[in-house]
Short mmCIF file of C-alpha atoms in Angstrom, two decimals:
data_model
loop_
_atom_site.label_atom_id
_atom_site.label_comp_id
_atom_site.label_asym_id
_atom_site.label_seq_id
_atom_site.Cartn_x
_atom_site.Cartn_y
_atom_site.Cartn_z
CA MET A 21 -42.21 6.22 122.21
CA SER A 22 -39.88 8.93 123.50
CA THR A 23 -38.13 11.11 120.97
CA VAL A 24 -34.70 12.64 121.32
CA VAL A 25 -34.83 16.35 120.63
CA VAL A 26 -32.06 17.35 118.25
CA GLU A 27 -31.17 20.94 119.05
CA PRO A 28 -30.36 23.22 116.12
CA VAL A 29 -26.63 23.61 115.76
CA VAL A 30 -24.96 26.70 117.19
CA ALA A 31 -21.91 27.67 115.19
CA GLU A 32 -18.64 26.93 116.98
CA THR A 33 -16.16 28.50 114.63
CA SER A 34 -13.13 27.76 116.83
CA LYS A 35 -13.70 24.01 116.92
CA ALA A 36 -12.68 21.43 114.34
CA LEU A 37 -15.57 19.86 112.46
CA SER A 38 -14.70 16.42 113.81
CA ASP A 39 -14.97 17.75 117.37
CA GLU A 40 -18.24 19.51 116.60
CA LEU A 41 -19.65 16.30 115.17
CA LYS A 42 -18.76 14.36 118.30
CA SER A 43 -20.35 16.86 120.66
CA HIS A 44 -23.40 17.68 118.52
CA THR A 45 -24.37 14.03 118.03
CA ALA A 46 -23.65 12.81 121.57
CA ALA A 47 -27.26 12.76 122.83
CA ALA A 48 -28.70 11.17 119.69
CA HIS A 49 -25.85 8.65 119.61
CA ALA A 50 -26.51 7.60 123.20
CA ALA A 51 -30.24 7.25 122.56
CA ALA A 52 -29.64 4.98 119.58
CA GLU A 53 -27.20 2.77 121.48
CA GLU A 54 -29.53 2.55 124.47
CA SER A 55 -32.54 1.35 122.48
CA SER A 56 -34.00 -1.85 123.89
CA PHE A 57 -33.32 -3.85 120.72
CA VAL A 58 -29.61 -3.02 120.70
CA ALA A 59 -29.20 -3.49 124.44
CA GLU A 60 -30.90 -6.88 124.38
CA LEU A 61 -29.09 -8.03 121.25
CA MET A 62 -25.67 -7.11 122.61
CA GLY A 63 -26.60 -8.44 126.03
CA GLY A 64 -27.30 -11.89 124.66
CA SER A 65 -31.00 -12.04 125.47
CA LEU A 66 -32.28 -12.26 121.88
CA ASP A 67 -31.26 -14.84 119.25
CA ALA A 68 -29.47 -15.29 115.95
CA ALA A 69 -32.62 -14.39 114.03
CA ALA A 70 -32.57 -10.91 115.58
CA LEU A 71 -29.04 -10.31 114.34
CA VAL A 72 -29.97 -11.57 110.88
CA SER A 73 -32.92 -9.14 110.85
CA LEU A 74 -30.51 -6.32 111.61
CA LEU A 75 -28.26 -7.40 108.75
CA ASP A 76 -31.31 -7.46 106.46
CA GLN A 77 -32.05 -3.83 107.26
CA SER A 78 -28.39 -2.92 106.79
CA MET A 79 -28.44 -4.45 103.32
CA VAL A 80 -31.21 -2.10 102.21
CA ILE A 81 -29.71 0.96 103.91
CA TYR A 82 -26.16 0.51 102.65
CA ARG A 83 -27.26 -0.32 99.13
CA ALA A 84 -29.16 2.97 99.01
CA MET A 85 -26.31 4.93 100.58
CA GLU A 86 -23.53 3.51 98.44
CA THR A 87 -25.56 3.98 95.26
CA ALA A 88 -26.10 7.63 96.20
CA LEU A 89 -22.43 8.08 97.07
CA ALA A 90 -21.28 6.63 93.76
CA ALA A 91 -23.12 9.38 91.92
CA HIS A 92 -20.95 11.95 93.72
CA ALA A 93 -17.59 10.18 93.38
CA ASP A 94 -16.10 13.14 91.48
CA HIS A 95 -17.43 15.84 93.77
CA PRO A 96 -14.58 18.15 94.87
CA GLN A 97 -15.54 17.91 98.55
CA LEU A 98 -17.35 14.60 99.04
CA GLY A 99 -15.31 12.58 96.56
CA ALA A 100 -12.25 12.33 98.81
CA PHE A 101 -14.29 10.57 101.50
CA ILE A 102 -15.60 7.84 99.18
CA ASP A 103 -13.19 4.98 99.71
CA PRO A 104 -13.79 1.43 98.40
CA LYS A 105 -12.15 0.13 101.58
CA LEU A 106 -15.24 1.24 103.50
CA ALA A 107 -17.87 -0.18 101.13
CA ARG A 108 -20.20 -2.66 102.84
CA VAL A 109 -22.61 -3.83 100.15
CA ALA A 110 -20.49 -6.72 98.88
CA ALA A 111 -19.91 -7.92 102.45
CA LEU A 112 -23.61 -7.69 103.19
CA GLU A 113 -24.46 -9.60 100.02
CA ALA A 114 -22.21 -12.43 101.24
CA ASP A 115 -23.95 -12.36 104.62
CA MET A 116 -27.39 -12.44 103.00
CA ALA A 117 -26.42 -15.48 100.92
CA PHE A 118 -25.05 -17.21 104.02
CA HIS A 119 -28.17 -16.63 106.13
CA HIS A 120 -30.92 -16.78 103.50
CA GLY A 121 -29.49 -18.79 100.60
CA GLU A 122 -28.49 -17.80 97.10
CA ASN A 123 -32.03 -16.64 96.22
CA TRP A 124 -32.02 -13.95 98.92
CA GLU A 125 -32.68 -11.21 96.34
CA GLU A 126 -35.96 -12.90 95.42
CA GLN A 127 -36.86 -13.22 99.09
CA LEU A 128 -36.10 -9.55 99.62
CA ALA A 129 -38.23 -8.56 96.65
CA ASP A 130 -41.27 -10.66 97.58
CA GLY A 131 -41.25 -9.71 101.26
CA THR A 132 -40.13 -13.06 102.63
CA ILE A 133 -37.26 -11.12 104.19
CA GLU A 134 -38.98 -8.48 106.28
CA ILE A 135 -37.91 -4.88 105.89
CA VAL A 136 -39.43 -2.68 108.57
CA PRO A 137 -41.05 0.68 107.67
CA ALA A 138 -38.26 2.75 109.26
CA THR A 139 -35.68 1.02 107.09
CA ALA A 140 -37.68 1.72 103.93
CA ALA A 141 -38.02 5.37 104.99
CA TYR A 142 -34.29 5.61 105.73
CA ALA A 143 -33.33 4.15 102.35
CA ALA A 144 -35.81 6.45 100.57
CA ALA A 145 -34.25 9.48 102.28
CA LEU A 146 -30.75 8.38 101.29
CA THR A 147 -31.90 8.11 97.68
CA ALA A 148 -33.95 11.30 97.48
CA VAL A 149 -32.01 13.73 99.67
CA GLY A 150 -28.68 12.14 98.79
CA ALA A 151 -29.23 13.00 95.15
CA GLU A 152 -29.23 16.70 96.02
CA SER A 153 -27.20 17.19 99.19
CA ILE A 154 -23.57 16.21 99.67
CA GLU A 155 -23.82 17.46 103.26
CA PHE A 156 -26.56 14.91 103.94
CA LEU A 157 -24.51 12.11 102.42
CA LEU A 158 -21.33 13.07 104.25
CA ALA A 159 -23.19 13.11 107.56
CA HIS A 160 -24.48 9.59 107.00
CA HIS A 161 -21.10 8.47 105.65
CA TYR A 162 -19.45 9.68 108.85
CA VAL A 163 -22.02 8.25 111.26
CA ARG A 164 -22.31 4.85 109.66
CA TYR A 165 -18.78 4.03 108.54
CA MET A 166 -16.97 5.50 111.54
CA GLY A 167 -19.42 3.69 113.80
CA ASP A 168 -18.85 0.44 111.90
CA LEU A 169 -15.09 0.79 112.18
CA SER A 170 -15.30 1.59 115.88
CA GLY A 171 -17.68 -1.15 116.94
CA GLY A 172 -17.80 -3.76 114.20
CA LEU A 173 -15.19 -6.13 115.62
CA ILE A 174 -16.71 -5.93 119.10
CA ILE A 175 -20.20 -6.63 117.78
CA SER A 176 -18.95 -9.57 115.73
CA ARG A 177 -17.24 -11.14 118.73
CA MET A 178 -20.26 -10.60 120.98
CA VAL A 179 -22.82 -12.14 118.63
CA GLN A 180 -20.52 -15.06 117.93
CA ARG A 181 -20.23 -15.68 121.65
CA HIS A 182 -23.91 -15.12 122.47
CA TYR A 183 -25.59 -16.78 119.50
CA GLY A 184 -23.00 -19.04 117.89
CA ILE A 185 -23.16 -17.24 114.54
CA ALA A 186 -20.37 -18.33 112.23
CA GLU A 187 -17.82 -15.72 111.20
CA LYS A 188 -18.72 -16.45 107.57
CA GLY A 189 -22.10 -14.87 108.24
CA LEU A 190 -20.65 -11.69 109.76
CA ASN A 191 -18.71 -10.19 106.85
CA PHE A 192 -20.43 -6.85 107.37
CA TYR A 193 -18.47 -6.25 110.56
CA SER A 194 -15.07 -7.05 109.05
CA PHE A 195 -13.00 -4.44 107.20
CA GLU A 196 -10.32 -6.63 105.66
CA ALA A 197 -8.76 -3.75 103.72
CA ILE A 198 -8.37 -1.62 106.85
CA THR A 199 -5.96 -3.49 109.10
CA LYS A 200 -5.50 -0.61 111.57
CA PRO A 201 -8.81 1.18 112.21
CA LYS A 202 -7.45 3.91 114.52
CA PRO A 203 -5.00 5.48 112.04
CA TYR A 204 -7.70 5.27 109.38
CA LYS A 205 -10.23 7.05 111.62
CA ASP A 206 -7.65 9.68 112.55
CA ALA A 207 -6.99 10.37 108.86
CA TYR A 208 -10.74 10.55 108.22
CA ARG A 209 -11.17 13.14 110.97
CA GLU A 210 -8.27 15.13 109.58
CA LEU A 211 -9.96 15.13 106.18
CA LEU A 212 -13.15 16.41 107.82
CA ASP A 213 -11.20 19.21 109.48
CA THR A 214 -9.19 20.25 106.44
CA THR A 215 -11.83 20.09 103.70
CA ASP A 216 -12.97 23.59 102.81
CA PHE A 217 -16.59 23.50 103.94
CA SER A 218 -18.45 26.75 104.45
CA ARG A 219 -19.98 27.46 107.86
CA ALA A 220 -23.43 26.80 106.38
CA GLN A 221 -22.26 23.44 105.05
CA LYS A 222 -20.78 22.50 108.42
CA ASP A 223 -24.02 23.38 110.19
CA ALA A 224 -25.96 21.22 107.73
CA ILE A 225 -23.55 18.30 108.22
CA LEU A 226 -23.91 18.56 112.01
CA ASN A 227 -27.69 18.56 111.93
CA PHE A 228 -27.91 15.76 109.36
CA ALA A 229 -25.52 13.67 111.46
CA ALA A 230 -27.69 14.02 114.56
CA GLU A 231 -30.77 13.18 112.50
CA SER A 232 -29.04 10.09 111.12
CA PHE A 233 -28.86 8.60 114.61
CA GLU A 234 -32.60 9.19 114.95
CA LEU A 235 -33.24 7.42 111.64
CA ASN A 236 -31.17 4.53 112.91
CA ARG A 237 -32.94 4.48 116.25
CA ALA A 238 -36.28 4.31 114.44
CA VAL A 239 -35.06 1.14 112.72
CA PHE A 240 -34.25 -0.40 116.11
CA VAL A 241 -37.68 0.54 117.43
CA ASP A 242 -39.38 -1.07 114.43
CA LEU A 243 -37.24 -4.20 114.74
CA ALA A 244 -38.26 -4.55 118.39
CA ALA A 245 -41.93 -4.12 117.47
CA ALA A 246 -41.68 -6.65 114.61
CA ARG A 247 -40.06 -9.16 116.92
CA THR A 248 -42.76 -8.67 119.56
CA ALA A 249 -45.46 -9.19 116.92
CA THR A 250 -43.78 -12.35 115.62
CA LEU A 251 -43.44 -13.86 119.09
CA ALA A 252 -47.05 -13.04 119.89
CA ALA A 253 -48.40 -14.63 116.71
#
């Protein structure tokens, strides 16, 4: 398995943090999007079960992230980014009930719903590192929520078309409280650029953001391997 090398950040004091984030994460972002699992899922060559597996992993990841974020709701820097309009856990819970039935929590606990090792590792990092580092949490907040806002509607439409999945099972990709994503994302970037982060904090945010794409890519790799194993059984 090839690994994307995340270069240590070089301070770019003249650039806005939002611009630095875009440039510093470009290679890792591309690698995650080009993983075989994502390419095949979006290309229509997998099936509905593959999309459900991805939602299963998202449930575990977002539950860990939003729990960690809630503990920092009053933080003078991070707190302003924590917006209930972005929260995904409730939407994912609705999707889990739709796809797995009302006892999905039991299925998740007993392993009936498969959680791949990379997902467990990702959630553990969000819990452990997120308890101590607001820079780590902000990096993941930025990568995940801004990515969801940018691509969620497109993904929902594609999987509905390819696999016939009902919209009721795709709540995760719908931000009902954010009717105009672009102005919201613009305001988010402005908040990134105007919050008084030190240079050391910015460097940490940049590196954690690039690493977050690698954590996500590892989930895609594990999902592809799990699918291959299931089909071969």
